[in-house]
Structures are given as structure tokens and as C-alpha cells.
Coordinates of C-alpha atoms and ligand atoms in Angstrom, one line a residue:
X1 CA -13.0 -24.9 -21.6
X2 CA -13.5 -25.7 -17.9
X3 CA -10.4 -27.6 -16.4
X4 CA -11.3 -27.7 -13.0
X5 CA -12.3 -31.0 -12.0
X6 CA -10.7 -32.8 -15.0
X7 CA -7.8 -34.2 -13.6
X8 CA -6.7 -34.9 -9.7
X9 CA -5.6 -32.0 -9.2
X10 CA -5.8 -28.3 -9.6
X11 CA -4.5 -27.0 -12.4
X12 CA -0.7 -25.9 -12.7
X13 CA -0.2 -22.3 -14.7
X14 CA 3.2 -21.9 -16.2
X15 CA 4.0 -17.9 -16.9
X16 CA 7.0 -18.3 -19.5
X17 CA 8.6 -15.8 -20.9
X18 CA 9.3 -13.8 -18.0
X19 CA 11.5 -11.9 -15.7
X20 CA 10.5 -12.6 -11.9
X21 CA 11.4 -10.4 -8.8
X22 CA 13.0 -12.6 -6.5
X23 CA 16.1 -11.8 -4.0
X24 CA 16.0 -8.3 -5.1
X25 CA 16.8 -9.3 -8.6
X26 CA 15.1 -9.9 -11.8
X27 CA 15.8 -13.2 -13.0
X28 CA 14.7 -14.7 -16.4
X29 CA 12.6 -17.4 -15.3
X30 CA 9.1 -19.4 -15.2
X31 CA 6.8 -18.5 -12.6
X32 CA 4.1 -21.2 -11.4
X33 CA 1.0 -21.3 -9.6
X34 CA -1.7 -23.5 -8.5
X35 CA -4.7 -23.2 -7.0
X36 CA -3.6 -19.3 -6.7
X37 CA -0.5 -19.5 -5.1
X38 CA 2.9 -19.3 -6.5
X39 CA 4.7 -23.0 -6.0
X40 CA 7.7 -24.5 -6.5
X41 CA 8.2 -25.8 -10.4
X42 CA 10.7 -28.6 -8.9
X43 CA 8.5 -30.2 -6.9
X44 CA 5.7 -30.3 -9.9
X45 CA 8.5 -31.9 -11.9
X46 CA 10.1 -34.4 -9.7
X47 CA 7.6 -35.2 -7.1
X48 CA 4.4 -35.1 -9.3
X49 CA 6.3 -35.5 -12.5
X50 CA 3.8 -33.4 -14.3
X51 CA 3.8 -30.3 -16.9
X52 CA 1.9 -27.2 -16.9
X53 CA -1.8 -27.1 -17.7
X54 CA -1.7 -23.5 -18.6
X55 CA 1.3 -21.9 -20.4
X56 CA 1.2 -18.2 -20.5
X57 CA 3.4 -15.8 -22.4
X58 CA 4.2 -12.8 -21.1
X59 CA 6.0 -11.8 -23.7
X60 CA 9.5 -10.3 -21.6
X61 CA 7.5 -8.4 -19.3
X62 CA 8.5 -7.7 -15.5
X63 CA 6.9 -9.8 -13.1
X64 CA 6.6 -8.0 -9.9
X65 CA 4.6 -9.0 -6.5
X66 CA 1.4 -6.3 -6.6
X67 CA 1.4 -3.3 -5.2
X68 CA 0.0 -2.4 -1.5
X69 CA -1.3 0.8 -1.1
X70 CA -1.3 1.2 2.7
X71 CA -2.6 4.9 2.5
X72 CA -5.1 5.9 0.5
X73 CA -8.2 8.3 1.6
X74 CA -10.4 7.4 -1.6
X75 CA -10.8 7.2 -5.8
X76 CA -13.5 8.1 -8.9
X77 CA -15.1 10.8 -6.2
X78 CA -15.3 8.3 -3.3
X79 CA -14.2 9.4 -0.2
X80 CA -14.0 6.5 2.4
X81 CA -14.2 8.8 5.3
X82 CA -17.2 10.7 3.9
X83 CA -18.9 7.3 3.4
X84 CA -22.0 6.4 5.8
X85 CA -25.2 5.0 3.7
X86 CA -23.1 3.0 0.6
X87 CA -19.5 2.6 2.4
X88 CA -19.3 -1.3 0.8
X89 CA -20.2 0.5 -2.8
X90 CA -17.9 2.8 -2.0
X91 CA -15.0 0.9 -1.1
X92 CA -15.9 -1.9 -4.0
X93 CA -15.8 0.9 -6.7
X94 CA -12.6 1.7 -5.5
X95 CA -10.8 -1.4 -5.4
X96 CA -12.3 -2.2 -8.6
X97 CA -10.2 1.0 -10.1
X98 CA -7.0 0.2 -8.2
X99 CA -6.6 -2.7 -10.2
X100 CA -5.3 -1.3 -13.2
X101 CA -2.7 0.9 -10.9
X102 CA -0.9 -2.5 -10.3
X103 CA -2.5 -2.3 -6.5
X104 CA -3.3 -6.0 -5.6
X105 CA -4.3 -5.1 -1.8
X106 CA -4.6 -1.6 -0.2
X107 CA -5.4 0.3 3.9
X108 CA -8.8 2.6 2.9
X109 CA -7.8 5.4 5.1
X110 CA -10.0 6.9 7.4
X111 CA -9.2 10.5 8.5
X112 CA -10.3 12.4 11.6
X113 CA -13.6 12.3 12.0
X114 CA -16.8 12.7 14.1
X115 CA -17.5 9.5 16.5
X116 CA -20.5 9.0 14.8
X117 CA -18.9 8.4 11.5
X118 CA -15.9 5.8 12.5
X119 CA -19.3 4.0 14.1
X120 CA -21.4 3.9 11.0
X121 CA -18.1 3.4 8.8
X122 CA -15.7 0.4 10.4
X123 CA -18.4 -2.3 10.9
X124 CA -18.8 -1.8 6.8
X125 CA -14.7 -2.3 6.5
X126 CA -13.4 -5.6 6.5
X127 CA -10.6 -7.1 5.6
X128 CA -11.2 -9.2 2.3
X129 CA -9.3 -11.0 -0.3
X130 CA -8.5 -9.4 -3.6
X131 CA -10.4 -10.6 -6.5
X132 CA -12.1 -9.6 -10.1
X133 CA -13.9 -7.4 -8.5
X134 CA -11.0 -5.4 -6.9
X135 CA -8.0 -5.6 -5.0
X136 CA -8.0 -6.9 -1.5
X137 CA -8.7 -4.8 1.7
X138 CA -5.5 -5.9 4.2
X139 CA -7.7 -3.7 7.1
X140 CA -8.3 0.0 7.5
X141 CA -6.1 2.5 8.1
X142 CA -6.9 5.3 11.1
X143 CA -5.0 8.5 10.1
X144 CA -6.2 10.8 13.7
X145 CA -8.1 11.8 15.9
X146 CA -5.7 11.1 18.3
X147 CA -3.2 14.0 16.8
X148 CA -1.6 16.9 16.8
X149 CA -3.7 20.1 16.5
X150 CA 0.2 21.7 15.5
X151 CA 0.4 19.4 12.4
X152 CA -3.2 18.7 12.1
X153 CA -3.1 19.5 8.0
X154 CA -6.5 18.8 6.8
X155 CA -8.2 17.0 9.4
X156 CA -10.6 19.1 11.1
X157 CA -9.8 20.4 14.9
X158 CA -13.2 19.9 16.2
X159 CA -12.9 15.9 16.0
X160 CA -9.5 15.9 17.6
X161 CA -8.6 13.9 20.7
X162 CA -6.1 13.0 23.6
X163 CA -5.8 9.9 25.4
X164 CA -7.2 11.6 28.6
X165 CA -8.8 8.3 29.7
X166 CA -5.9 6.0 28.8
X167 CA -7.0 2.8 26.0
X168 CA -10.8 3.5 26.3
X169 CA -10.6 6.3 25.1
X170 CA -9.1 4.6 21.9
X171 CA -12.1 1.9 21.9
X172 CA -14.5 5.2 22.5
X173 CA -13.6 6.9 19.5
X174 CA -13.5 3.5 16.9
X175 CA -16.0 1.3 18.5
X176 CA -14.1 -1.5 17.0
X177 CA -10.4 -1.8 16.1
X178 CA -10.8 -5.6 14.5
X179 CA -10.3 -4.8 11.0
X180 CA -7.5 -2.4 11.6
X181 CA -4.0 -2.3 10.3
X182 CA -3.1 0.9 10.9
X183 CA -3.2 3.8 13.6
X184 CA -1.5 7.4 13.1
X185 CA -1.2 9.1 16.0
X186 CA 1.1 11.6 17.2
X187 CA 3.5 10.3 20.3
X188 CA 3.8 13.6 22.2
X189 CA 0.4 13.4 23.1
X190 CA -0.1 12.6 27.1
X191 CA -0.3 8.5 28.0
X192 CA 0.8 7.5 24.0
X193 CA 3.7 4.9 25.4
X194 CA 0.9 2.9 27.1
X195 CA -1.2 3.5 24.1
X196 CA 1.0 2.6 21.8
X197 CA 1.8 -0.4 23.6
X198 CA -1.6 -1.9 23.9
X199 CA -2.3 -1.4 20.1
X200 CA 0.8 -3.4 19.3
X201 CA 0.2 -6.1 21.3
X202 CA -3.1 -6.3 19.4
X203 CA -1.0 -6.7 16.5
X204 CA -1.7 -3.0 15.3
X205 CA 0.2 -1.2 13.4
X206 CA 1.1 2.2 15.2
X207 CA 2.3 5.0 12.7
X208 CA 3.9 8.5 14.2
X209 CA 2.3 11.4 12.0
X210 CA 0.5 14.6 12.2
X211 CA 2.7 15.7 14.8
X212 CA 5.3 18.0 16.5
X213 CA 7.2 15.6 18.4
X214 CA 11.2 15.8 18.7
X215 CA 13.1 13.1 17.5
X216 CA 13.4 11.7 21.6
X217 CA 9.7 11.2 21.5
X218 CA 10.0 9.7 18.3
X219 CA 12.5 7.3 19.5
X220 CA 10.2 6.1 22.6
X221 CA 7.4 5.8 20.3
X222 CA 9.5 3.2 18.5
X223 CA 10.9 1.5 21.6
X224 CA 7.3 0.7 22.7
X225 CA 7.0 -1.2 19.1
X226 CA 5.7 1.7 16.6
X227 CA 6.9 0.8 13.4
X228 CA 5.8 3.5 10.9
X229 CA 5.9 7.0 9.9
X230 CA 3.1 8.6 8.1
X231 CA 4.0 10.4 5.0
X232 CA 7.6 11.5 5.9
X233 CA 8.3 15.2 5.6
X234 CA 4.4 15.8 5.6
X235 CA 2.7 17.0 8.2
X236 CA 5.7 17.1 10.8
X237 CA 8.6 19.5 12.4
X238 CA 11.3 19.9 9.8
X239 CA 14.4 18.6 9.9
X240 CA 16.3 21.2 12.0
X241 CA 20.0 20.0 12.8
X242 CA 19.9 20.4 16.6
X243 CA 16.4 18.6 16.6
X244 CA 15.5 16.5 13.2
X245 CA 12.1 15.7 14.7
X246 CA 10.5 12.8 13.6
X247 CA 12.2 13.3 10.0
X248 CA 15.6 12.4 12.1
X249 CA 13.9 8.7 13.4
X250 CA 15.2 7.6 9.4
X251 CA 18.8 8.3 10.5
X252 CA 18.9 7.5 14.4
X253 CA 21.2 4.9 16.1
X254 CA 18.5 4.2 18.8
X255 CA 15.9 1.9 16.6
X256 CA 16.4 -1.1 18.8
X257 CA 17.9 -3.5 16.7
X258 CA 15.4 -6.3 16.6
X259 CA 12.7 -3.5 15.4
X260 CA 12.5 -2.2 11.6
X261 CA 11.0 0.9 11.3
X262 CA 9.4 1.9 8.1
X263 CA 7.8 5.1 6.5
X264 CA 5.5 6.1 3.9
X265 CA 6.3 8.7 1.3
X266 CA 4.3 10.1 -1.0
X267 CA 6.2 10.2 -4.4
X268 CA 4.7 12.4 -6.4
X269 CA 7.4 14.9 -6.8
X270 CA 4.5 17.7 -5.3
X271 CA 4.2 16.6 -2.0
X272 CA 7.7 15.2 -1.5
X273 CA 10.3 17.3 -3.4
X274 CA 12.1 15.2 -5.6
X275 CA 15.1 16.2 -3.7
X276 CA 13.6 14.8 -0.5
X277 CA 12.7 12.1 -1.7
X278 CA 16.4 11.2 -3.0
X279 CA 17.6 12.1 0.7
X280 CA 15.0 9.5 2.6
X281 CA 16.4 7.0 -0.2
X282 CA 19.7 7.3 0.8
X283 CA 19.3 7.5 4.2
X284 CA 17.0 4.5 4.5
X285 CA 15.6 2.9 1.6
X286 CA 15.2 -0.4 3.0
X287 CA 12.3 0.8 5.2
X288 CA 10.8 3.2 2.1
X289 CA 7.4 2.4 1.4
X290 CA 5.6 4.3 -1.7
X291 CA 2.1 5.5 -0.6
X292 CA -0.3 7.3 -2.5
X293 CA -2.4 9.2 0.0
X294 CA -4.5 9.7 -3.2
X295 CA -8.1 11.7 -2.4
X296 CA -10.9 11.2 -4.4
X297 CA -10.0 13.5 -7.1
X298 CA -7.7 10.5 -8.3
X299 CA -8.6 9.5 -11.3
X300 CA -11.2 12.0 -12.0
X301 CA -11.2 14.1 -15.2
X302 CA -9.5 17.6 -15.3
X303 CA -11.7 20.7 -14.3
X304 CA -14.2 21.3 -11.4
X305 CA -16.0 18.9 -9.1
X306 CA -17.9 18.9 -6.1
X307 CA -16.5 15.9 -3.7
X308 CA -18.2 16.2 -0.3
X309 CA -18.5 19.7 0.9
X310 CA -15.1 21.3 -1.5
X311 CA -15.3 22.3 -5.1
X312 CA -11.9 20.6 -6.6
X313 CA -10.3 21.6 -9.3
X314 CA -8.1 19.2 -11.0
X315 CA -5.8 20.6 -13.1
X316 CA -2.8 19.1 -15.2
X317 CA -0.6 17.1 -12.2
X318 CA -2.7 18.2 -9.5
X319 CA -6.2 18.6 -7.6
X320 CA -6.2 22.5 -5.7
X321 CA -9.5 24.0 -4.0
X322 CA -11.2 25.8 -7.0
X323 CA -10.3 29.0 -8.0
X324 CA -7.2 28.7 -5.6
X325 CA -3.5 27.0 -5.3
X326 CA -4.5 25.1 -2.5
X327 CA -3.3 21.6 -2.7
X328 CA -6.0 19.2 -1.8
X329 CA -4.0 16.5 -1.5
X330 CA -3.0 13.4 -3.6
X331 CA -4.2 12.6 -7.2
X332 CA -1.2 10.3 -8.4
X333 CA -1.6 6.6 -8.6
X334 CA 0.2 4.3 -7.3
X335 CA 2.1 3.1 -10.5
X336 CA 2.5 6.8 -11.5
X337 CA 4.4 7.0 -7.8
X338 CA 6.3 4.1 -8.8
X339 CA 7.3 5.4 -12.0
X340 CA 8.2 9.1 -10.3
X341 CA 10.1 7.5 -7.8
X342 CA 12.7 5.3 -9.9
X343 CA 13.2 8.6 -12.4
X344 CA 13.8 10.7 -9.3
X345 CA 16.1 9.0 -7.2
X346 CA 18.5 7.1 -10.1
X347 CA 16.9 4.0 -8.4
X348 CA 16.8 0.6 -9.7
X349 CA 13.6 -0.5 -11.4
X350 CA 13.7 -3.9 -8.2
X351 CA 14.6 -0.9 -5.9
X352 CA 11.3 1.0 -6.6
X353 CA 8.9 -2.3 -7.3
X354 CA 9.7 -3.3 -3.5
X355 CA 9.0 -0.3 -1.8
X356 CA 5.4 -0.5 -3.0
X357 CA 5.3 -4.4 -2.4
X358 CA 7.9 -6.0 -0.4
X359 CA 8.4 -2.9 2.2
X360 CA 4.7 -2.4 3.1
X361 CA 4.1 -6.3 3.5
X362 CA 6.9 -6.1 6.2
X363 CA 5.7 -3.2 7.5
X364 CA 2.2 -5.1 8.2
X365 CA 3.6 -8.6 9.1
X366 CA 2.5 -10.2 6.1
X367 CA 4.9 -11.4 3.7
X368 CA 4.2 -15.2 4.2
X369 CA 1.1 -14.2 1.8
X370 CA 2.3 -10.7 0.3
X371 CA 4.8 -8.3 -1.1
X372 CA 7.1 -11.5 -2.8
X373 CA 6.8 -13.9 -5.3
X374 CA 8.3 -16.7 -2.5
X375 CA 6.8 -20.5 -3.1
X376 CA 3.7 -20.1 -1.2
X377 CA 2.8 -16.8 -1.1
X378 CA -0.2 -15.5 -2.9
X379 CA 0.2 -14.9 -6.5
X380 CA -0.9 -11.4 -6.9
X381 CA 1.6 -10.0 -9.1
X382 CA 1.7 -7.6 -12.4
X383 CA 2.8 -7.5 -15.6
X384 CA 5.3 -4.4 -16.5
X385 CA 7.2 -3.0 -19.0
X386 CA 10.6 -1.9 -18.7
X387 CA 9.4 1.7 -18.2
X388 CA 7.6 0.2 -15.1
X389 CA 3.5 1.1 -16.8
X390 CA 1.5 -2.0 -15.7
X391 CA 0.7 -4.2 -18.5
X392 CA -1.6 -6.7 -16.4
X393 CA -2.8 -7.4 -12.6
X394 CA -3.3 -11.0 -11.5
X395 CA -4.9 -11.8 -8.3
X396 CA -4.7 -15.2 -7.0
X397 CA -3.3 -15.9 -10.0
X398 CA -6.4 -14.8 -11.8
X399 CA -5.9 -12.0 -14.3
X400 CA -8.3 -9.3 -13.0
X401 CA -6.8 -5.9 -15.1
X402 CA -4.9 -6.2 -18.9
X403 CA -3.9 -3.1 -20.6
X404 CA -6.1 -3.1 -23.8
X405 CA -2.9 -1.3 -25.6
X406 CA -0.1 -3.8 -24.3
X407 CA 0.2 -7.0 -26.1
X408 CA -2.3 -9.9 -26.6
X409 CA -1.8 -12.2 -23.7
X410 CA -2.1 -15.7 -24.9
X411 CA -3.0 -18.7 -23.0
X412 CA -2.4 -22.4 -23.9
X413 CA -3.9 -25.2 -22.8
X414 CA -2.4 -28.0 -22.5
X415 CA -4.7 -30.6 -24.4
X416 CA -7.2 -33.4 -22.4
X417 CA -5.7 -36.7 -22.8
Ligands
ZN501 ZN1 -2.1 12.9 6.6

């Protein structure tokens, strides 16, 4: 049955049964949408004086805003920066996948690469709203070339860069920076304050990563408007206790108290000790965002594969080089990060839902449209149990993922007068 265009106005969906995310609580109570955003049920009532023409159960599940995955390199064997020929296939088979992780909008991640390839590869990235076919793409994310051959992990030496030549040097490299959210770079290299300032005023995220600054470098990095660390503890100095590095930005008394500063972990209890991981959460949760960092070994079946030029091996919890214990990054999804992440730190179940919705929407500007369930905000949201597993994935208030096993959602329709 068609209801669009049946009545004056666009249909009202009632989600009854429910507990919403809102204020950092869970509340029981009825969540509406129209013309896929979330709206306010009082003004339907007393301004419109109408009812619901859709009344979903959702049978006591959690309602949280969708996850936003703002670091992920690839999925199902697709590697975004690997990419040239088929990067829209690429990207689309991914976001199609993401959906039944709870992830309503994500950052593909692009690591250091050849100029060649950020050429062939941006122009194919754009930003685009989530849908059936997969979750949204809130702009790329730029992890290098611009850092640290120190702390350079995985990303390959011969593609690094400086910022010899100042912001063209920046425009050099990408060829276009329209579609991008975020930049990692590392802040001790030469001319990053200017750098760093120029991208912000461009409404770029800067991230500090991949790097072997001290914390003072850190600390100017933030004063000229960086806002993020890339995957805390990875990739960086230690903590030492005369110089925390950038692991001591979490804890320092010079974060200029207009700015928020926010980093990405990767809770997967491999990567980040689950010890570590209960320390950044103490220290400062409010600015804790979940990120997967997943490679495209995630969600591939266990034993060998060959993804661009490495034979993985993906064994029980993890994906190694084959035939060694080499970690090759990432393989958890972002729900199973969720999950980890509550168990670990003794969090609450609101605690963990907003680092992976509320915390990176802030970190990228955007919560009048994500990361809430605020009256007027888009309604991508999930279904969840009270183990946190993700029962069902709405986009614009659309379902676009149900769990075959969970239980049968049921829609009414209110009947045609
Ligand atoms: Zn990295």
C-alpha cells in the first residue's frame, strides 16, 4: 500500500514500544518521524491534531542515533585506498555491509599513498546521504602523507611528505580537498601551525596521528583549531611521565576552553588494551569516539586471502600476514567495538552508544543532522538489544538492515478514511 500522496501531508511514523537515547538517558518513549526526520509528537498532536500513519513496534528494543564510523580503510576485501578503476563499486559494496553493523554514515579512509592514486581516487568520493543501498559517506578521511616517518606504522615511506612549500603543497598531494572531513597529520612536521590553520578555516577536520610529537606540539596543534587524535595510543610516543606525548593532550589544562578536543580509539581489546582503554575513559570520555580502523579483511571468512599485494590470514579475533603474527590491522566491526567497549570499561550501555554516535557528530560539526535523536535531526537510528547487538538500521527513517533472527517487526497502518 502506497501512502504517499494520499493525504496532505507526508506520512507521520510512530515507533512505540521503545526506549529512546535522549539527554544521555534512555527513556521509555515514542519516537516520530516524518518525511525522514525525527519531529516533535506535540506539535503533530496539538498543532495538526493528527495520529500516526505508521505505528511500529519495536518490541522494548534500544533506540540509539546510528553509528558513525569516522575511520575505516575498507570491508568484504575492498580496500578504499587500493581502489582506482571501480572506487564507486567499491565504496557502495561497503556501505551496503556497514549497515548491519549499526553504521548509518561513515569517513572511507584513505592512507598514504602515491599522488597518482589520491588523483584517480577523491574525484570518485563524495559525500552522499545514507540510504538502502548503504550508509551515508559524511566525506573522506586522509590518514598521511603528510606524517611521521617515526610512527609511520603501515603506510609506506616512499609516499611520505613535509609541508616544504607551505598549503600547496597540501593541494599538490590531494588535487581536491572538497569532500574531505578529515586530515591526520603529524604537528611536528615543519610549517603544520599554518597548515593546520588553513584546513580549519576550510572547515576541515585536522587529526594529530602517526607521529612523535611531545605533548607542547600537541597542544599548539590544538590551539590553531585541531580537534582530533587519530587512534589514541597507536601509532604515537608513549605516555612517559616527564613527556606524555600526544597520549597526555587527553589530560592537559591547556585545551583552550572554547575548543573540544576529541580522539578515536580503536576498541577492540587487540589494538587498545582493555586496560587502556579504561584509562582514556576516565580520563576523558566525553571526547571518546569508537572507531573501527577496520581493513578489508573485516568481514571476510577465516583463513587465507589475497587483498592487494599481502596474503591475510584471518584467524579467530584477528587478521595477521600469513604464516606470521603480524597484525594487519583492524577486523572488528563497529557494533562488536561497541559491545567490547561497554564490557571493558564498566561503562554504561548510553555511555558506549554515544561515543560511536553523539561524540563523532561533534567531532565533525554535525549534530543538527547526526549523532542524536533531537527533533529535526535525521532519523538514522538502530534497533538494539540490551546486550547492545543491532536488531535493525533505519536510515531516514527507512528500515535499510533487520536481523533475520531478532523479532518480526510489524508495521500498522493506520486505515484510509
Ligand atoms: Zn593509522
Amino acid at each position: 500500500m502506497n501512502h504517499k500522496g494520499t493525504r496532505d501531508h507526508e506520512p507521520y511514523l510512530q515507533f512505540k514500544n521503545c526506549r529512546i537515547l535522549v539527554d544521555h538517558e534512555l527513556i521509555w518513549e515514542d519516537l516520530w518521524c516524518q518525511g525522514g526526520k525525527i519531529v516533535n509528537p506535540e506539535k503533530v498532536f496539538f498543532d495538526e491534531k493528527v495520529s500516526a500513519d505508521v505505528q511500529i513496534d519495536c518490541h522494548g528494543s534500544i533506540i540509539s542515533p546510528g553509528y558513525i564510523d569516522v575511520q575505516i580503510n575498507g570491508a568484504e576485501g575492498v580496500d578504499f585506498s587500493l581502489e582506482t578503476e571501480n572506487v564507486e563499486a567499491g565504496v557502495a559494496k561497503v556501505a551496503k555491509k556497514l549497515l548491519q553493523h549499526g553504521v548509518t554514515s561513515f569517513c572511507p579512509t584513505i592512507v598514504t599513498s602515491p599522488i597518482k592514486k589520491y588523483q584517480q581516487i577523491l574525484p570518485k568520493m563524495k559525500r552522499s546521504e545514507g540510504s538502502l543501498n548503504g550508509a551515508g559517506i559524511l566525506g573522506v578521511h586522509l590518514e598521511g602523507p603528510f606524517i611521521s616517518e617515526g610512527k609511520k606504522g603501515a603506510h609506506l615511506q616512499e609516499h611520505l611528505k613535509t609541508f616544504s612549500g607551505g598549503f600547496q603543497d597540501v593541494l599538490n598531494v590531494y588535487g581536491t580537498i572538497d569532500d574531505t572531513a578529515i586530515i591526520t597529520l603529524a604537528p611536528e612536521l615543519n610549517n603544520s601551525s599554518e597548515i593546520i590553520k588553513e584546513l580549519v578555516s576550510r572547515n576541515i577536520t585536522v587529526s594529530l596521528g602517526h607521529s612523535v610529537a611531545n605533548l607542547k606540539e600537541g597542544e599548539i596543534a590544538v590551539k590553531n583549531g585541531a580537534s582530533f587524535i587519530t587512534h589514541l595510543f597507536n601509532a604515537m610516543l608513549s605516555f612517559h611521565h616527564r613527556d606524555p606525548h600526544l597520549v597526555g593532550l587527553i589530560a592537559s589544562n591547556k585545551i583552550p576552553k572554547d575548543q573540544k578536543l576529541f580522539y578515536g580509539l580503536i576498541a577492540d581489546g587487540i589494538h587498545t588494551h582493555p586496560a587502556a582503554l579504561r584509562i582514556a575513559n576516565l580520563v576523558h570520555p566525553e571526547g571518546l569516539v569508537i572507531v573501527t580502523d577496520a581493513v578489508p579483511a573485516m568481514g571476510l571468512p577465516k583463513g587465507k586471502h589475497t587483498i592487494g599485494p599481502q596474503e591475510v590470514e584471518i584467524l579467530d579475533d584477528r587478521a595477521v600476514l600469513a604464516g606470521t603474527n603480524t597484525l594487519c590491522g583492524s577486523i572488528m566491526s563497529m557494533n562488536e567495538c561497541v559491545k567490547y567497549f561497554h564490557k571493558s570499561t564498566n561503562s554504561t550501555n548510553v555511555a558506549a552508544l554515544e561515543m560511536a554516535s553523539l561524540h563523532p557528530a561533534q567531532l565533525l560539526g554535525i549534530t543538527d543532522r547526526k549523532g542524536s535523536l533531537e527533533f529535526g535531526t535525521d532519523a538514522d537510528f538502530i534497533f538494539l538489544d540490551d546486550e547492545l547487538n543491532v536488531n535493525a538500521t533505519y536510515i531516514a527513517s527507512e528500515l535499510v538492515w533487520k536481523n533475520p533472527s531478532a523479532f518480526k517487526l510489524t508495521q500498522q497502518y493506520r486505515s484510509e478514511s
